[in-house]
XYZ file of C-alpha atoms in Angstrom:
565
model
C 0.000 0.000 0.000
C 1.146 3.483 -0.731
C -1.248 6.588 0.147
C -4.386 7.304 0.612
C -5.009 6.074 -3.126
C -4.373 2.712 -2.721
C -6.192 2.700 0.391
C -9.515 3.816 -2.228
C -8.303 1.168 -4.512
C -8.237 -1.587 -1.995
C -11.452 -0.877 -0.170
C -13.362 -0.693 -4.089
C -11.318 -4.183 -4.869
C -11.955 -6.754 -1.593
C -15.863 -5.154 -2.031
C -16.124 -5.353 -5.773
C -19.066 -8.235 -5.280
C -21.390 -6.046 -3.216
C -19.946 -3.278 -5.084
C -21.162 -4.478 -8.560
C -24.393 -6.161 -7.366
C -25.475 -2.836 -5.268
C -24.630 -0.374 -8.193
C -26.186 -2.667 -10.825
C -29.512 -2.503 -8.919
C -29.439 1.398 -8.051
C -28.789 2.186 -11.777
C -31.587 -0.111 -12.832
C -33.727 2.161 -10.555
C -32.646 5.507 -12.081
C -33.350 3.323 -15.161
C -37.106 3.066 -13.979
C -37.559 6.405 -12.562
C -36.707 7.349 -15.841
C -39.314 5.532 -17.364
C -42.046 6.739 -14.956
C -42.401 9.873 -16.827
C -42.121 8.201 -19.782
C -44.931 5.828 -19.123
C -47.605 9.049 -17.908
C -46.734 10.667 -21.321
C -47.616 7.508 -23.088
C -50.698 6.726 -21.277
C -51.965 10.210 -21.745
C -51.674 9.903 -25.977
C -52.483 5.945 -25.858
C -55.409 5.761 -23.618
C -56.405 9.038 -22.327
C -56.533 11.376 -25.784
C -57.976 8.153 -27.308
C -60.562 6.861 -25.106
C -59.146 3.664 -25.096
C -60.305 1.889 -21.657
C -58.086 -1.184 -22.237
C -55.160 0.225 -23.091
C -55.067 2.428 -20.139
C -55.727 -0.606 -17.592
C -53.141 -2.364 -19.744
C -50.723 1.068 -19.261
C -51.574 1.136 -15.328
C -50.501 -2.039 -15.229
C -47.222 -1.595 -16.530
C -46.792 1.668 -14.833
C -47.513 -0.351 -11.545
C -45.177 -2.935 -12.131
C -42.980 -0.445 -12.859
C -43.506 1.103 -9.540
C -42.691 -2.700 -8.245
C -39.044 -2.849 -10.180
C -37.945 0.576 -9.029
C -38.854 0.089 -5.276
C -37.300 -2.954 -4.666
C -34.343 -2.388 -7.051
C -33.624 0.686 -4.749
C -34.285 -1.660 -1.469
C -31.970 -4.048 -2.240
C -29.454 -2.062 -4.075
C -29.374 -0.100 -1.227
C -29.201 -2.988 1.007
C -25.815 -4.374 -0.913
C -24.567 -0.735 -0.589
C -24.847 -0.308 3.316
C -23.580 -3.886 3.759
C -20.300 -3.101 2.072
C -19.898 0.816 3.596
C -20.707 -0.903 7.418
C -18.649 -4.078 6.531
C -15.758 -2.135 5.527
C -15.532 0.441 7.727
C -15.431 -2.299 10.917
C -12.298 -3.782 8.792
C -10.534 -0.718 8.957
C -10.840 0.424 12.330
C -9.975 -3.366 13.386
C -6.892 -2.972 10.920
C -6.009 0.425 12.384
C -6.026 -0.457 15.525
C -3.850 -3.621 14.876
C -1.477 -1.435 13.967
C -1.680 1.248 16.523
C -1.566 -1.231 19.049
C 1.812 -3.723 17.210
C 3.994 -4.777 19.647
C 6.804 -3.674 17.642
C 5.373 0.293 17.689
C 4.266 2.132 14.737
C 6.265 5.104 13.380
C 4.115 7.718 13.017
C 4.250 11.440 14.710
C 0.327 11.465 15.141
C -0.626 11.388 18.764
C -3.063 9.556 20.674
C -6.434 11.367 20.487
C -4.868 11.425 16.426
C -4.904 7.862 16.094
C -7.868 7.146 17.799
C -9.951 10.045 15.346
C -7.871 7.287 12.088
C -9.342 4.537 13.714
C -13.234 5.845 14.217
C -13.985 8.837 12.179
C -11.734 8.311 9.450
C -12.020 4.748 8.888
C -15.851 5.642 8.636
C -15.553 8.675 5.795
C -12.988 6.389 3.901
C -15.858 3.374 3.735
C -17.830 6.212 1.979
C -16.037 5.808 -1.453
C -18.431 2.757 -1.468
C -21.343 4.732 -1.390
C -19.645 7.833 -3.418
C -19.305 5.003 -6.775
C -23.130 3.593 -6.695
C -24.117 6.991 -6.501
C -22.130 8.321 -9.177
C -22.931 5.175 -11.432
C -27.035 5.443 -11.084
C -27.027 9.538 -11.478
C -24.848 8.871 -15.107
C -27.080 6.093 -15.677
C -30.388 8.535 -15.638
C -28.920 10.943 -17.641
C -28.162 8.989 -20.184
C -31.688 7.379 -20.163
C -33.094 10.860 -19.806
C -31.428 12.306 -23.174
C -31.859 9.059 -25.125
C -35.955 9.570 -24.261
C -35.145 13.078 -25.073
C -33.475 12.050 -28.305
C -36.222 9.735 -29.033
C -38.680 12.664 -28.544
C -36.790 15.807 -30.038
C -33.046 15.437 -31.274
C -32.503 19.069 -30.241
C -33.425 18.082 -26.600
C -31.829 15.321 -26.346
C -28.552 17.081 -27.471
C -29.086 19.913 -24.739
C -28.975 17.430 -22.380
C -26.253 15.157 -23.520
C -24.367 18.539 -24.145
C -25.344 20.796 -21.708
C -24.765 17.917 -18.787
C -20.886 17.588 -19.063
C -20.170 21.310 -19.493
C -22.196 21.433 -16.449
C -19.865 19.286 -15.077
C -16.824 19.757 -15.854
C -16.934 23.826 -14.904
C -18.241 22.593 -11.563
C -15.123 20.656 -11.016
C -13.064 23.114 -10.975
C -14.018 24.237 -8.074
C -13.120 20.412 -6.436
C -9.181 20.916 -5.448
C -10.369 23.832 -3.745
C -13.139 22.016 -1.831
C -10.253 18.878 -1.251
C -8.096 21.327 -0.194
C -10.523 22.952 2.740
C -11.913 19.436 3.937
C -8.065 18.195 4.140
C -7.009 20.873 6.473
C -10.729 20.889 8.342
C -9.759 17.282 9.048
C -6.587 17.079 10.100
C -7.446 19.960 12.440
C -9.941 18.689 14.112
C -8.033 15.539 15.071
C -5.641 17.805 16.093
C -8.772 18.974 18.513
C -9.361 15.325 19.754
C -5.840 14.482 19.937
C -5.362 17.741 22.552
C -8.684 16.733 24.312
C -7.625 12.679 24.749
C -4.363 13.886 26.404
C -6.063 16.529 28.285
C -8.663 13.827 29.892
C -6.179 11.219 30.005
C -3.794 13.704 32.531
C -6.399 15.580 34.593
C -5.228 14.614 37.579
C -1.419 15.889 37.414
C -2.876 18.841 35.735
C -5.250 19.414 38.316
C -2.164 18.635 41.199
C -0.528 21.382 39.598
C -3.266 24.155 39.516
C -2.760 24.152 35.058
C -6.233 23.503 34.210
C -6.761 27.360 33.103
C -3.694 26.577 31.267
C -4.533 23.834 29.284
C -8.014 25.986 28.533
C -6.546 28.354 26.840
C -4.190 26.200 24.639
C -7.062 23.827 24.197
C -9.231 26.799 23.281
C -6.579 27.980 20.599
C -6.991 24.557 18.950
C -10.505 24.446 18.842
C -11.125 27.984 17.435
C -8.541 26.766 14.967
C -10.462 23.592 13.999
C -13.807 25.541 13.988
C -12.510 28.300 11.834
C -11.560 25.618 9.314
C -14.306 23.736 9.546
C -16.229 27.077 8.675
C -14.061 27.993 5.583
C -14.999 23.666 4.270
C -18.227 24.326 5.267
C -18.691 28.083 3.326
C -16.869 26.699 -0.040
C -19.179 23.551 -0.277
C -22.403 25.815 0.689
C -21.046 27.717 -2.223
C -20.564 25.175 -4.277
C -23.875 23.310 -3.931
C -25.776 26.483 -4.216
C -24.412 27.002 -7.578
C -24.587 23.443 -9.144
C -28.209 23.535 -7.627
C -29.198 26.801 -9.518
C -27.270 25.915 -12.627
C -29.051 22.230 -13.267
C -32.372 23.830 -11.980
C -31.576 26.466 -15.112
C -30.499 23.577 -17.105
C -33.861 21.764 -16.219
C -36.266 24.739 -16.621
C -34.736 25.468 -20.456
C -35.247 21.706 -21.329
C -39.005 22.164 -20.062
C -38.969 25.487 -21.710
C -38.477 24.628 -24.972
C -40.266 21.887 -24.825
C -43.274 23.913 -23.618
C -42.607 25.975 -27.364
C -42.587 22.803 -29.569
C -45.709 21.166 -28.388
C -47.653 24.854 -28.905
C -45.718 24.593 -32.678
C -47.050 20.799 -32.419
C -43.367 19.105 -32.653
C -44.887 17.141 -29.759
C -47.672 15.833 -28.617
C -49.425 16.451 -24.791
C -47.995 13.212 -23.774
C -44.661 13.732 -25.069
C -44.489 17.541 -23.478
C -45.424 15.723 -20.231
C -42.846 13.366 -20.403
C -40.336 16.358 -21.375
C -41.597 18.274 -17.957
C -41.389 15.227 -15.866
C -37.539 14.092 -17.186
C -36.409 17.999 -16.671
C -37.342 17.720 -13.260
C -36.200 14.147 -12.804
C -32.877 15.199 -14.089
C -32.392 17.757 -12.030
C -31.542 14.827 -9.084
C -29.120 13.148 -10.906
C -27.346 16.461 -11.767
C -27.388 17.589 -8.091
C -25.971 14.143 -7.187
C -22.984 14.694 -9.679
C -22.129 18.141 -7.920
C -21.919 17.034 -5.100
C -19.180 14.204 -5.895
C -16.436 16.442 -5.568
C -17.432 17.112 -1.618
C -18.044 13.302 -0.903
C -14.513 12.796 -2.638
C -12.865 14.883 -0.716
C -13.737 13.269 2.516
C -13.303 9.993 1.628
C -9.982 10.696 0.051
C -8.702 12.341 3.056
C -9.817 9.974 5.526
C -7.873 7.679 2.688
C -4.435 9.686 3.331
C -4.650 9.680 7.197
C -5.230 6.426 7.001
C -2.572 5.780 4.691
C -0.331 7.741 7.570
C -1.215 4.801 9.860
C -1.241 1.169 7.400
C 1.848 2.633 5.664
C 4.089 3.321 8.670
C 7.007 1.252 9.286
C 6.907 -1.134 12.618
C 9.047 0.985 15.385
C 11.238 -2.013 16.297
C 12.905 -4.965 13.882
C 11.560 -8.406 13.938
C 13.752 -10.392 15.904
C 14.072 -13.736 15.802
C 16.653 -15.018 18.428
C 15.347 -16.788 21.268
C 16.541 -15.909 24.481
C 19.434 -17.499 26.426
C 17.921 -17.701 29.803
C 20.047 -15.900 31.647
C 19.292 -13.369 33.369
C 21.672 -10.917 33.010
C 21.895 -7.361 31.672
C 24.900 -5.478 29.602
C 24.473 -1.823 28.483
C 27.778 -0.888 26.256
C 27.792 3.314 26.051
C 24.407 4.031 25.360
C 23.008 6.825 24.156
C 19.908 8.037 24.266
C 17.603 11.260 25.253
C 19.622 12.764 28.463
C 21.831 9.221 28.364
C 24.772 10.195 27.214
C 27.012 7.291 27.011
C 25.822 4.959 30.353
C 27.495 1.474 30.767
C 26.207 -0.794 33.196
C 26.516 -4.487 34.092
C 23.779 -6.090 36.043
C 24.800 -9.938 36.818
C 22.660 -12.366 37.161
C 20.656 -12.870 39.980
C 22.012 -9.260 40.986
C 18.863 -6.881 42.879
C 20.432 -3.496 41.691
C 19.766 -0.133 42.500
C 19.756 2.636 40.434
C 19.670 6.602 41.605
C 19.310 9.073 38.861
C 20.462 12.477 39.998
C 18.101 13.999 37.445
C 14.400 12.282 36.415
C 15.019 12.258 32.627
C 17.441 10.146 33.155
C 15.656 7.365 34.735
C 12.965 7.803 32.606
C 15.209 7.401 29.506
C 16.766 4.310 30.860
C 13.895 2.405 31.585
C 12.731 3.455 27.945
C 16.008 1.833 26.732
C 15.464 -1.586 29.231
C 12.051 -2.118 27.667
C 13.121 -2.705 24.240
C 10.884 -0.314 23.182
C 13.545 2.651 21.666
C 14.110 1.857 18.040
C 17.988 0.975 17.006
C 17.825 4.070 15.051
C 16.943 6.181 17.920
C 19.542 5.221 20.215
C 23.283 4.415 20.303
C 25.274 1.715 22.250
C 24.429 -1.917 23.122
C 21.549 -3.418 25.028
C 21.946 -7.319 26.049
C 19.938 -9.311 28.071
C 21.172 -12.648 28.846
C 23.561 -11.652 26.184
C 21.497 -11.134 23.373
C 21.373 -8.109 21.639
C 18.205 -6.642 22.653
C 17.324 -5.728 18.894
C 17.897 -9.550 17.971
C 15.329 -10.853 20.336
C 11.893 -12.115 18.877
C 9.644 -10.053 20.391
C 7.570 -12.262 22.081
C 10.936 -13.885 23.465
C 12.007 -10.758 24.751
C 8.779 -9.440 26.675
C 8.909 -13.066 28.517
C 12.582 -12.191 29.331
C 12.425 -8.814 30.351
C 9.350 -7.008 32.112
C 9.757 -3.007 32.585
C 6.954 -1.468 34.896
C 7.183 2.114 34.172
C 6.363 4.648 37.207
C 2.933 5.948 35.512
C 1.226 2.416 35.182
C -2.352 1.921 33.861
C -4.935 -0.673 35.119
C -8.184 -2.095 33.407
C -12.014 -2.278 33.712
C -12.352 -5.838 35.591
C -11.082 -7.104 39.085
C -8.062 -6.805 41.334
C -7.878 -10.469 40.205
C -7.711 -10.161 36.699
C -5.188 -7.451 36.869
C -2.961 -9.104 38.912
C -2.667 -11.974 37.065
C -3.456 -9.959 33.351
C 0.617 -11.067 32.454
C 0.271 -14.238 34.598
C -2.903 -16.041 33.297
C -1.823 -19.342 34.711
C -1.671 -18.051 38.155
C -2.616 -20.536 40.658
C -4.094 -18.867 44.111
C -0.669 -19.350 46.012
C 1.126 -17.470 43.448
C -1.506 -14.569 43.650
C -1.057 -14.776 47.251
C 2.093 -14.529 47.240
C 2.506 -11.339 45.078
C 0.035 -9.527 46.569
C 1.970 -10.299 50.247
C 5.202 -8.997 48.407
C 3.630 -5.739 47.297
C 1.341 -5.298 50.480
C -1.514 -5.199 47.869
C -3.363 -7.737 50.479
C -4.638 -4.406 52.099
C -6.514 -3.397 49.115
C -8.299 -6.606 49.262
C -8.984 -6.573 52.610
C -10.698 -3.243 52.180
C -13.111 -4.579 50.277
C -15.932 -6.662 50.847
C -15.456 -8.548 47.172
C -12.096 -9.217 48.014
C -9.996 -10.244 44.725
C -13.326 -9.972 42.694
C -13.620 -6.179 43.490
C -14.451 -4.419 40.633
C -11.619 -1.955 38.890
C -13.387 0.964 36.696
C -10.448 1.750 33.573
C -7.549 2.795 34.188
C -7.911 1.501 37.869
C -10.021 5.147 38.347
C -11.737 3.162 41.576
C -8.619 2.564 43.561
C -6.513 5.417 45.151
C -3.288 6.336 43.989
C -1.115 3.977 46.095
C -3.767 1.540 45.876
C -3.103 1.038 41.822
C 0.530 1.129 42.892
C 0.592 -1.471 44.978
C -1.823 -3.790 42.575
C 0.470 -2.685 39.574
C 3.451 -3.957 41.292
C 1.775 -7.285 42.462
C 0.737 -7.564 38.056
C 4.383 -7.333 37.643
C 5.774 -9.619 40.442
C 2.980 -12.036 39.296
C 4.902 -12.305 35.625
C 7.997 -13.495 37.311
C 10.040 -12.004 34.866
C 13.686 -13.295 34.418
C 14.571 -9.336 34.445
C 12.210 -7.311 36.468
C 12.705 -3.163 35.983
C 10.426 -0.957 38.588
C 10.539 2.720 38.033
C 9.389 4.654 41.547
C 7.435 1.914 42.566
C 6.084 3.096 45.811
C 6.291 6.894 45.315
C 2.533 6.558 46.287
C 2.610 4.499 49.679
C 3.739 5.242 52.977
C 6.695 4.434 55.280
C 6.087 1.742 56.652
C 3.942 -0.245 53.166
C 7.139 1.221 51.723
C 8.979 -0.923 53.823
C 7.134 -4.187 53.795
C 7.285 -3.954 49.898
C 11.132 -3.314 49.543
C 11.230 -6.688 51.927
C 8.436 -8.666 49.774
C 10.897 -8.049 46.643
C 13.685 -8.654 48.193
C 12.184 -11.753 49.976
C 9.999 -12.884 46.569
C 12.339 -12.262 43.623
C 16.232 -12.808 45.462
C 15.192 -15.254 48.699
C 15.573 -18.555 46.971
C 17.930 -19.339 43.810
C 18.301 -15.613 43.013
C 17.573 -17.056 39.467
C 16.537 -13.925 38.397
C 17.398 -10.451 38.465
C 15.871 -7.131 39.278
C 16.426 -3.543 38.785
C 14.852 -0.617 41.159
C 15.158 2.476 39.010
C 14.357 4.996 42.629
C 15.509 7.124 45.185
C 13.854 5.755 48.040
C 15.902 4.553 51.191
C 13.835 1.415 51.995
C 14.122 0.242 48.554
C 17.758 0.940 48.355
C 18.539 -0.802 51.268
C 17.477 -4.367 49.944
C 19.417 -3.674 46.918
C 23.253 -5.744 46.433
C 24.706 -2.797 44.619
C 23.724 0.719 43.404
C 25.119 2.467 40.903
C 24.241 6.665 40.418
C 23.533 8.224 37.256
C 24.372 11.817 36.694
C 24.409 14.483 33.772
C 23.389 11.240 31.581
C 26.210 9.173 32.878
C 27.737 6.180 35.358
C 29.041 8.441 38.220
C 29.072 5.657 41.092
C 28.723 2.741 42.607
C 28.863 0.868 45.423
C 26.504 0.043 48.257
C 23.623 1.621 49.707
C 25.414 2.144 53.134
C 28.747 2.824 51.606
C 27.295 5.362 49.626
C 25.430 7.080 52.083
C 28.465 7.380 54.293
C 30.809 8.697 51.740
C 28.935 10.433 49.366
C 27.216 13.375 50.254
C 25.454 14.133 46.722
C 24.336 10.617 47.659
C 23.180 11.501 50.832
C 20.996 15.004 49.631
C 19.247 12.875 46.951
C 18.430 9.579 48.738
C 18.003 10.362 52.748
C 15.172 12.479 53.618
């Protein structure tokens, strides 16, 4: 796939069946709307002029079934039509987000309320172009009928519609980059509207913790003026736009049934025949409205199509790796480089609980980027092994079972404190869940509830308190039993003494039997640190020191101001 074209393409290809069988059945009602006017005129100079009682019942007839064709040729045209638009649409958004949510990332630069606008609103407006060709097929279809009848009645107007109809056309088009041009930029602001608002809802509470909400008004404001002002300027050039193709086929219309009006008083045409003139110049005024407004329903489809495109077309964040792990459990960073890193080398042996103090907090937060696997080789410089693989050679699924990074800001989800515990651990048994919730001190949030484990958790664990989700998101990651556990802050949420009893339940849990595996405590607090084997410091981006938690605290007074408070 390349751009929003080939998106079209694809989306008209894997639908063609429906595609064909709904436009087929649409145009064969334009056919018979056509021939409704058609059928009065004839009835009028058949049966009506002539007094012929049989002919009309044998006319009604026909006009009746007639009546029968186009109503369920519309039905189930249409039918075929909304099938393929509905059926499509839930394939893209299911495609979408299958790539948004890769394991291997998605390089893109659209942000989160951005992606989730690709994977609703535009995956819906792209499934239009399946509505947009039916549409387009049945209004050409009618015209054509329309100025053969006409031909059949009066060359001259026949050949002012056949004539007058594409230079209609074709000087309305010019006004469609225009009108592409407008809905693009409407578009693409107003996900830039819903991308601000998702982040904006999403961090409430630190902006609220902060006293920024008036803040975040304004700038949201800004955006949203922005995306209504170009919504206005789309909305003004395809009022403008309608409003003209509307008055120019109504003009188009009204000479047809003008002159038409002249030739039966000169008695070119009979009664029936100036009827059936009237009734196809009005008739063709739908079509013609239909085919001005293509350019508009283009333009959205097409630029859903290129947003899209933004999203199917991006390259995967991370290579495919497909080493499988050693199963050691030990970790090797060679000089890396990477935000505020600037060149850290660290060693963490297996087995090892290490400690790591970052002087400043982008720092820590870069290095547990770089532990998770998740920074692209291209992003980044130095080496990353774990169990001395290159972390860029493991297969992906290999290395999330090796190594388990549980940032600071953790999320949980809609269900129970049971199914988020063991939501990395689904084979659990009731000892092991035990057992991490003792570690974490999590048991108190189940005690304080009268469901227990089955306690319900609303999204993004919005039920529990702040040291509450804490505490559950650290039991979720003890639970996985990891061969390399990272926690960033894990307890900057719980007090002295739960701090304690969790520094002891990690200690006790992960390093009190084979020390099999190993564990890293990206912090600065005291209680963690003092379970740890080793700690090494990072500062300005770099290995400063090392040594142990005591040691350091005695000798080190830059030590001392950061850690002991």
């Amino acid at each position: 796939m390349a751009g929003g074209t080939a998106v079209l393409r694809r989306t008209l290809a894997r639908n063609r069946a429906r595609l064909i069988a709904g436009t087929v059945l649409v145009s064969l009602h334009q056919v018979a709307e056509t021939a409704v006017p058609i059928a009065i005129g004839v009835i009028v100079d058949r049966a009506i002029e002539t007094g012929d009682v049989t002919a009309l019942v044998v006319w009604l007839a026909a006009l009746a079934a007639l009546f029968v064709v186009l109503t369920s040729a519309w039905r189930f045209g249409a039918r075929f039509i909304v099938v393929a638009v509905q059926q499509e649409a839930h394939r893209l958004r299911v495609e979408v987000a299958g790539r948004i949510l890769d394991p291997r990332g998605v390089r893109t630069d659209l942000r989160a309320g951005e992606l989730l606008t690709v994977s609703t609103s535009d995956a819906d407006r792209e499934a239009w172009i399946l509505d947009v060709v039916p549409r387009v097929a049945a209004a050409l279809t009618a015209l054509i009928a329309s100025a053969i009848a006409l031909l059949w009645i009066d060359v001259p107007l026949g050949l002012a519609v056949l004539i007058g109809t594409p230079v209609v056309l074709g000087l309305l088009q010019l006004a469609a980059p225009l009108i592409t041009r407008r809905v693009t930029a409407q578009q693409e602001s107003t996900a830039r509207a819903v991308g601000m608002a998702t982040d904006l809802v999403s961090g409430l509470r630190p902006l609220r913790g902060i006293g920024a909400e008036a803040t975040a008004a304004r700038r949201y404001g800004d955006v949203s003026r922005g995306a209504l002002a170009a919504t206005m300027r789309a909305a003004k050039a395809t009022g403008v736009f309608v409003g003209v193709s509307t008055t120019v086929s109504a003009l188009l219309a009204v000479a047809v049934a003008g002159f038409a009006g002249w030739f039966a008083l000169d008695g070119r045409i009979s009664v029936g025949e100036l009827i059936t003139v009237v009734g196809l110049a009005q008739f063709i005024s739908e079509p013609l409205g239909m085919l001005a407004l293509v350019p508009g329903y283009y333009a959205n489809a097409r630029a859903s199509a290129d947003r899209l495109a933004l999203v199917l077309d991006a390259e995967p964040l991370l290579p495919t790796g497909t080493v499988e792990p050693s199963g050691a459990s030990d970790v090797r960073l060679r000089s890396v480089a990477y935000r505020s890193l600037d060149g850290v080398t660290l060693d963490v042996a297996p087995g090892e609980l290490l400690g790591i103090v970052a002087y400043r907090p982008e720092d820590a937060e870069a290095l547990a980027e770089v532990l998770s696997g998740q920074v692209p080789p291209d992003r980044r410089a130095g080496e990353v092994r774990i169990g001395g693989v290159d972390v860029t050679e493991l297969g992906l699924v290999h290395a999330r079972r090796t190594i388990l990074v549980e940032p600071h800001h953790t999320d949980l989800f809609a269900g129970t404190v049971h199914s988020n515990v063991t939501a990395g651990a689904a084979d659990a048994d009731h000892d092991v869940v035990q057992h991490v919730l003792r570690a974490s001190a999590a048991v108190d949030v189940v005690d304080a509830h009268p469901d227990g484990l089955d306690h319900e958790v609303t999204d993004r664990g919005a039920s529990l308190s702040g040291g509450q989700r804490q505490r559950v998101a650290l039991a979720r990651a003890l639970a996985a039993r990891a061969p390399v556990l990272v926690l960033h802050d894990p307890t900057t949420a719980v007090d002295a003494v739960t701090e304690h009893a969790i520094a002891d339940g990690i200690a006790a849990g992960r390093h009190g039997g084979t020390r099999a595996h190993s564990t890293i405590l990206i912090t600065s607090s005291p209680a963690l640190l003092s379970v740890t084997d080793r700690v090494v410091v990072l500062a300005d981006g770099r290995s400063a020191a090392e040594g142990t938690h005591a040691g350091l605290s005695a000798t080190d007074e830059n030590y001392r101001k950061a850690v002991l408070r």
